[in-house]
mmCIF file of C-alpha atoms in Angstrom:
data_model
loop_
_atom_site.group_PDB
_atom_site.id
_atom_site.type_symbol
_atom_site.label_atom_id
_atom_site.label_comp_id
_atom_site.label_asym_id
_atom_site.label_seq_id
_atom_site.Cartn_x
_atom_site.Cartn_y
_atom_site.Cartn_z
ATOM 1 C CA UNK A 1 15.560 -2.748 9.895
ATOM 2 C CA UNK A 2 13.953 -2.560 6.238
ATOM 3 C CA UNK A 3 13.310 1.200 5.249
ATOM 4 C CA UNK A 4 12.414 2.067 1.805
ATOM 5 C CA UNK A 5 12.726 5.837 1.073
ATOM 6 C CA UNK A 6 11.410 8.190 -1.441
ATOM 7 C CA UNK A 7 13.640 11.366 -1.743
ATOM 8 C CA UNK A 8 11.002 13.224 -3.375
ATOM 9 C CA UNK A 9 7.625 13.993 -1.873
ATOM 10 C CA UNK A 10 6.278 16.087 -4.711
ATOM 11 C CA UNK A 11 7.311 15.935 -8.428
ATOM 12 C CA UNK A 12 5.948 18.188 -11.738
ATOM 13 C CA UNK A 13 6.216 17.308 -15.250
ATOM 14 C CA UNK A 14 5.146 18.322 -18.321
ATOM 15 C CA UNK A 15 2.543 16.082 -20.345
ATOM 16 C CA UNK A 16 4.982 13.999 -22.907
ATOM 17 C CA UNK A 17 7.851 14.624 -21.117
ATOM 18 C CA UNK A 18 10.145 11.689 -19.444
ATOM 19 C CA UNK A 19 9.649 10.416 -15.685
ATOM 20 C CA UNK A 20 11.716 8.897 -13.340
ATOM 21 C CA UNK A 21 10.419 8.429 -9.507
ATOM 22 C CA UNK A 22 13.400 7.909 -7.016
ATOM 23 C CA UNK A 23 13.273 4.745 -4.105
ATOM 24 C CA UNK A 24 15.963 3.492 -2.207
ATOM 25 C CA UNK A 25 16.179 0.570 0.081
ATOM 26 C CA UNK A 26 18.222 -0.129 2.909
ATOM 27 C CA UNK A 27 18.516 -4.392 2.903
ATOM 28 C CA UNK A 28 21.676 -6.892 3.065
ATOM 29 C CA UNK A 29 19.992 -9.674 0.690
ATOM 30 C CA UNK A 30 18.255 -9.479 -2.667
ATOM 31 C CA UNK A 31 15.140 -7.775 -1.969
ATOM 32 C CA UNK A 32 11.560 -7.847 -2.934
ATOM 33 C CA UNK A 33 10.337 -4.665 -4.680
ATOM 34 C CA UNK A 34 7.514 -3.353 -5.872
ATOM 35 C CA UNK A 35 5.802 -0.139 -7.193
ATOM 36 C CA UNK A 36 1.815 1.001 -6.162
ATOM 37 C CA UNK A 37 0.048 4.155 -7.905
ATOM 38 C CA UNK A 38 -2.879 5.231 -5.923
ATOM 39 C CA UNK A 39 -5.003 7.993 -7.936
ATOM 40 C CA UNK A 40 -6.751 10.129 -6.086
ATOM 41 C CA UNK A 41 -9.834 8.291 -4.067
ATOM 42 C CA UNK A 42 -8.786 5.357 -4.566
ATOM 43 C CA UNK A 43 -7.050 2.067 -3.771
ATOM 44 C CA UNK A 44 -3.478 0.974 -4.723
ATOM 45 C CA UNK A 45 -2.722 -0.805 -7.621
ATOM 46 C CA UNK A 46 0.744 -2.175 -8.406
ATOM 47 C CA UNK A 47 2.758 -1.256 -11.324
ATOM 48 C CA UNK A 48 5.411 -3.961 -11.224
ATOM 49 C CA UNK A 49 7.519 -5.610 -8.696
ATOM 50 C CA UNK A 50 10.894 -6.752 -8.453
ATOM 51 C CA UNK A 51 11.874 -10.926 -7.603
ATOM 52 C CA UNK A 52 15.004 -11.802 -8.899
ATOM 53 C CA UNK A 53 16.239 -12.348 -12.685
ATOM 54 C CA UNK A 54 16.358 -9.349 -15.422
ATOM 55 C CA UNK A 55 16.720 -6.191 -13.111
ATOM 56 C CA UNK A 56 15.096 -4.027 -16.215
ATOM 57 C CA UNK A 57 11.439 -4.655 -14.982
ATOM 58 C CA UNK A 58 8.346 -4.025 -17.327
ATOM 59 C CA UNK A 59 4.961 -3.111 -15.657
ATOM 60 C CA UNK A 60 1.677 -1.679 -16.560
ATOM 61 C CA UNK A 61 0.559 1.638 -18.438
ATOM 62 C CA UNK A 62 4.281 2.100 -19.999
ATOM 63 C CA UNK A 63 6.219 1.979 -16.693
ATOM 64 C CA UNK A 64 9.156 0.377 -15.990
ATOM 65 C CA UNK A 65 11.803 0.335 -13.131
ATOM 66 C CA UNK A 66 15.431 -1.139 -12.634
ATOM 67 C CA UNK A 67 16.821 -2.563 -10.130
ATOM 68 C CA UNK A 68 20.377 -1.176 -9.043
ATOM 69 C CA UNK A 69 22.407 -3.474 -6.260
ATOM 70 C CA UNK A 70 25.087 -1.197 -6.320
ATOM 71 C CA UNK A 71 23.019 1.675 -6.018
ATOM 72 C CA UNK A 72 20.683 0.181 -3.428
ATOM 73 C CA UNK A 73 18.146 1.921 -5.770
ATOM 74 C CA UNK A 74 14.976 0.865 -7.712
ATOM 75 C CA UNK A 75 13.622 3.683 -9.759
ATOM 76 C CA UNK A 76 10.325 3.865 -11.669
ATOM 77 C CA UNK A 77 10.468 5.396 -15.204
ATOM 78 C CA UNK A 78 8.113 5.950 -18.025
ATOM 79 C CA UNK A 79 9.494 7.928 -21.135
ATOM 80 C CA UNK A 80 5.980 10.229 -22.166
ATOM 81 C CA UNK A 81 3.795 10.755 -19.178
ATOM 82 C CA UNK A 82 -0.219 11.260 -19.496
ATOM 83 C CA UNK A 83 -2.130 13.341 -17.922
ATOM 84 C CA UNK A 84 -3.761 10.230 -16.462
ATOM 85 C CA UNK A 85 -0.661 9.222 -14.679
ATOM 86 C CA UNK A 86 -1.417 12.561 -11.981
ATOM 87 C CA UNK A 87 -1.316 10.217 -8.682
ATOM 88 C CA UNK A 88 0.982 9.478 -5.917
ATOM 89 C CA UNK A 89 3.214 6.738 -6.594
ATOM 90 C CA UNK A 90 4.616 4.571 -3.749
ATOM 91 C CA UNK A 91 7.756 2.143 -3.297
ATOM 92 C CA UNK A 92 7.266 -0.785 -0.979
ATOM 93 C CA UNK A 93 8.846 -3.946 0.215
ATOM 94 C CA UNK A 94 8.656 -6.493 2.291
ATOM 95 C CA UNK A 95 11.793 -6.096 5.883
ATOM 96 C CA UNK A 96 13.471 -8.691 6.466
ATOM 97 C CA UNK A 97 11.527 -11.687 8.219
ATOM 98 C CA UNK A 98 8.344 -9.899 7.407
ATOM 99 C CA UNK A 99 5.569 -10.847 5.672
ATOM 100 C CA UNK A 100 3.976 -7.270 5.355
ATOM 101 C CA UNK A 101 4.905 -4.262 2.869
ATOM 102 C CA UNK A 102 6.608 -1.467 4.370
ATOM 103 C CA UNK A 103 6.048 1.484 1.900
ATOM 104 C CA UNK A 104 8.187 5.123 1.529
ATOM 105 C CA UNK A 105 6.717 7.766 2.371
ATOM 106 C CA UNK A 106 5.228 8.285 -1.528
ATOM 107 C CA UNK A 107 5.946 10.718 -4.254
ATOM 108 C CA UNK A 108 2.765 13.262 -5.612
ATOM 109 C CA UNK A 109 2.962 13.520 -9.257
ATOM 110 C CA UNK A 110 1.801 16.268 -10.874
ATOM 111 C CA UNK A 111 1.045 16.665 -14.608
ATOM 112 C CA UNK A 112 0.725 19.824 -16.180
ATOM 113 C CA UNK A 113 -0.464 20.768 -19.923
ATOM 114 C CA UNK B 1 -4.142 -12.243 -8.473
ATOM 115 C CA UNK B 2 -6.963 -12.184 -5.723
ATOM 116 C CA UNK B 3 -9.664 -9.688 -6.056
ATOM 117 C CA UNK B 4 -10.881 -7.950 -2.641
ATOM 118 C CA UNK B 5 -14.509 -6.193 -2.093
ATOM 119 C CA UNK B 6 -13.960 -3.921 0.562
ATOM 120 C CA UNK B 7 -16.689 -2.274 2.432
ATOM 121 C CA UNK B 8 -18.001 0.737 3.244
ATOM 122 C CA UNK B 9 -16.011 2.840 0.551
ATOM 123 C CA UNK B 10 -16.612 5.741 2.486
ATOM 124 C CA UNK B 11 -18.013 7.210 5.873
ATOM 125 C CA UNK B 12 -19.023 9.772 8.582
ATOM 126 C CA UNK B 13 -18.804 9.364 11.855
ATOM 127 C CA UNK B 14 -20.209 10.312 14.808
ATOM 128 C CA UNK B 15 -17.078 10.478 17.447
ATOM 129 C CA UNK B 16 -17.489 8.436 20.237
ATOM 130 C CA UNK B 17 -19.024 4.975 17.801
ATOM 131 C CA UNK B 18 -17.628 2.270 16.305
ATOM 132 C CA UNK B 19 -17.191 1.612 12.517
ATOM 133 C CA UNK B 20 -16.185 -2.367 11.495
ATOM 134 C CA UNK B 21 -14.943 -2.305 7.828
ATOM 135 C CA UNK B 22 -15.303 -5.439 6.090
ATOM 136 C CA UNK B 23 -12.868 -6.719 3.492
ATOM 137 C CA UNK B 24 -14.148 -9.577 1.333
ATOM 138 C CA UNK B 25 -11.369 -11.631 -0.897
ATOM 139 C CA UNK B 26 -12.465 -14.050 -4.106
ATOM 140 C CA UNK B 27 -9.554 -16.744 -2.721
ATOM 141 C CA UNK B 28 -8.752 -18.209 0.324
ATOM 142 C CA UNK B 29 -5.491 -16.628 1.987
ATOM 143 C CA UNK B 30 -3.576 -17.226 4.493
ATOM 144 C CA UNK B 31 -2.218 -13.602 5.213
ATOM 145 C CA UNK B 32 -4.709 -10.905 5.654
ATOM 146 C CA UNK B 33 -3.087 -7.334 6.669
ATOM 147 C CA UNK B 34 -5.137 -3.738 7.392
ATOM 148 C CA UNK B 35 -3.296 -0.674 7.560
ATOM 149 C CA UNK B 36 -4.430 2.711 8.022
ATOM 150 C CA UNK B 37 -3.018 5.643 5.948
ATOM 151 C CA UNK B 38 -3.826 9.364 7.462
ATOM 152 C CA UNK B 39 -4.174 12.419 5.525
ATOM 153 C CA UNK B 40 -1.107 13.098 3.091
ATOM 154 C CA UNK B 41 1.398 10.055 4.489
ATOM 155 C CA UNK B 42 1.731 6.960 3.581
ATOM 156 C CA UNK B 43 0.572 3.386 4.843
ATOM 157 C CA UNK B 44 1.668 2.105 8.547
ATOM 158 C CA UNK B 45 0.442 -1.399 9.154
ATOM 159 C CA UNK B 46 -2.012 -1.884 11.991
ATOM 160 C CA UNK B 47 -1.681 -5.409 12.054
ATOM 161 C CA UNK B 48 -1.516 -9.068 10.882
ATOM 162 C CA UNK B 49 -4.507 -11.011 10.746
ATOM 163 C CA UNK B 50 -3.755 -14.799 9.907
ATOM 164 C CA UNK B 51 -6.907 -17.444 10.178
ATOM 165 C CA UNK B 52 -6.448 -19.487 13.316
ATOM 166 C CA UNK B 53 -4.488 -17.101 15.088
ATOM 167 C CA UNK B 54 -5.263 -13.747 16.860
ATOM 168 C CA UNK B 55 -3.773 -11.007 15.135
ATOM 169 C CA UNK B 56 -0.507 -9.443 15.574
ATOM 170 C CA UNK B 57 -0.949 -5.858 16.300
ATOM 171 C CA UNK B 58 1.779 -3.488 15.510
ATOM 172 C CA UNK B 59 3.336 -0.874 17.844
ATOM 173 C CA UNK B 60 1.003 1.983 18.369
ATOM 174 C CA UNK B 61 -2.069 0.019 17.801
ATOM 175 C CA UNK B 62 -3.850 -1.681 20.276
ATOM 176 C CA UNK B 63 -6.679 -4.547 20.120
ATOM 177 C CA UNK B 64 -8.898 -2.435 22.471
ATOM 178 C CA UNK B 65 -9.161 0.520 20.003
ATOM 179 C CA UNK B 66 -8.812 -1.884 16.723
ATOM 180 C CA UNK B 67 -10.575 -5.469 16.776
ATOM 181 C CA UNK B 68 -9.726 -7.540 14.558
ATOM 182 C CA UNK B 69 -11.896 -10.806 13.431
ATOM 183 C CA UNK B 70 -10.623 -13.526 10.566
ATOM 184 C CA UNK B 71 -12.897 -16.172 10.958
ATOM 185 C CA UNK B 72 -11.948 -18.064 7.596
ATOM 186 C CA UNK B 73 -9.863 -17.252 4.772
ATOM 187 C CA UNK B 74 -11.814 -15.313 2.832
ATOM 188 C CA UNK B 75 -13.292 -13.276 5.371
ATOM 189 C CA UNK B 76 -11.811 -10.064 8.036
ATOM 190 C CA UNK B 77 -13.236 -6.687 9.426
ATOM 191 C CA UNK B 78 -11.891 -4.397 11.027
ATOM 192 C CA UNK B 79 -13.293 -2.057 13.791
ATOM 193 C CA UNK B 80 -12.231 1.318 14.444
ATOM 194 C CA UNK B 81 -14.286 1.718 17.945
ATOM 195 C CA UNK B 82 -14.575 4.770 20.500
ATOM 196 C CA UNK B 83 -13.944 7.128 17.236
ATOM 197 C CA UNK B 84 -11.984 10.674 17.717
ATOM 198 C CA UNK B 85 -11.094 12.999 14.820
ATOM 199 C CA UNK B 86 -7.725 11.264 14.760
ATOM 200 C CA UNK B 87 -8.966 8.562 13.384
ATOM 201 C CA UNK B 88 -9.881 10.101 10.332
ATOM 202 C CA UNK B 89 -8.027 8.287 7.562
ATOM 203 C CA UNK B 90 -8.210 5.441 4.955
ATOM 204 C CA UNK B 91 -7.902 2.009 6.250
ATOM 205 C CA UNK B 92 -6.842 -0.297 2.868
ATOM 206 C CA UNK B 93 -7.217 -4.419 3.461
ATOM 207 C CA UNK B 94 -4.489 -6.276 1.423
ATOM 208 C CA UNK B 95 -3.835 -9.987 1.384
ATOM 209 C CA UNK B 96 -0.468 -11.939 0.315
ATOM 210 C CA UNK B 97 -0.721 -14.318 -2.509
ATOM 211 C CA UNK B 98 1.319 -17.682 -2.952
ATOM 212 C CA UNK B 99 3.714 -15.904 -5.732
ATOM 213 C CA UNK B 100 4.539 -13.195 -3.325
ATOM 214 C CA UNK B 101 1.891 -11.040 -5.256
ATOM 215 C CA UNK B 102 0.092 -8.149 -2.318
ATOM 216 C CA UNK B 103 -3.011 -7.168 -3.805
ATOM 217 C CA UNK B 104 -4.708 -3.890 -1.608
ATOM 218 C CA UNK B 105 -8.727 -3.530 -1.389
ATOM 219 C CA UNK B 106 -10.206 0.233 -2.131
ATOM 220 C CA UNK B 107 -9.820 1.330 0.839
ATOM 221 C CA UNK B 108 -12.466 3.125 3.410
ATOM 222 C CA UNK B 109 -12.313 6.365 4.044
ATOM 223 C CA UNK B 110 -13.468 7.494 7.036
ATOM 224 C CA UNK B 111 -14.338 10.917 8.504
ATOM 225 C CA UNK B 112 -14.721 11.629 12.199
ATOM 226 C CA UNK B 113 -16.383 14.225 13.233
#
């Protein structure tokens, strides 16, 4: 079965410093993977997804995640985080045969001064 | 990518009633999801709901407690009826796109009380 996991529930970094948000998948084939922020109240929004091709992926607001087979990883970075970027962040993907997302259970980033 | 109005943004309820939670998308699409995500975790999918078909409801979640109508392809709601505290949570539309793009509505967030 598809599972997507995110080792860590909560993370806390300093404004400016570097970021990088775990996910793991469990799939045989290439997979479909993507990365959601939701802020708090509010919807999700995707930060960039994963098809096939260049596994260094560029998204929105500065992040960017890469895609490792032999890790079975895809982790989100972003080199200076805002203060802005407080949320939870989510990994999701498609299982196998499935046309719906299954997401991890999410990361809460905190930001502090 | 497909834009989706979803409606109320926000209730309280009255347990014991029904809420139906409208999600309205700019496009037509064929693959309409709702899932419900409780305080703190992340998003489990309640079901499928395809135009044409009846939806495909997903283990835990029956049609009884969580009717489901799609009658075109721009169009679903979703009704959370016979209301307990439990049910307290955000229910988030999302639709799949041709290029494999999910967008997510706002979400509703709904308080039983």
């Amino acid at each position: 079965a598809q599972s997507v996991t995110q080792p860590d529930i909560h993370i806390t970094v300093s404004e400016g410093a570097s970021l990088e948000l775990r996910c793991n998948y469990s799939y045989g084939a290439t997979p479909y993977l993507f990365w959601y922020v939701q802020s708090p109240g509010q919807g999700l929004q995707l930060l960039l997804k994963y098809f096939s091709g260049d596994t260094l992926v560029q998204g929105i607001k500065g992040f960017e995640a890469e895609f490792k087979r032999s890790q079975s990883s895809f982790n989100l970075r972003k080199p200076s985080v805002h203060w802005s970027d407080a949320a939870e962040y989510f990994c999701a993907a498609p299982g196998p045969g499935a046309n719906n997302l299954f997401f991890g259970t999410g990361t809460r980033l905190t930001v502090i001064p | 990518s497909a834009v989706i109005s979803q409606k109320p943004s926000r209730d309280i309820c009255q347990r014991g009633t029904s809420l139906t939670i409208q999600c309205q998308v700019d496009s037509q699409v064929t693959m309409m999801f709702w899932y419900r995500q409780q305080p703190g975790q992340s998003l489990t999918l309640i079901a499928t709901a395809n135009q044409g078909s009846e939806a495909t409801y997903e283990s835990g979640f029956v049609i009884d407690k969580f009717p489901i109508s799609r009658p075109n392809l721009t169009f679903s709601t979703l009704t959370v009826s016979n209301m307990s505290p439990e049910d307290s949570s955000i229910y988030l539309c999302s639709v799949r796109e041709e290029d494999y793009g999910y967008t997510f509505g706002s979400g509703t967030r709904l308080t039983v009380v």
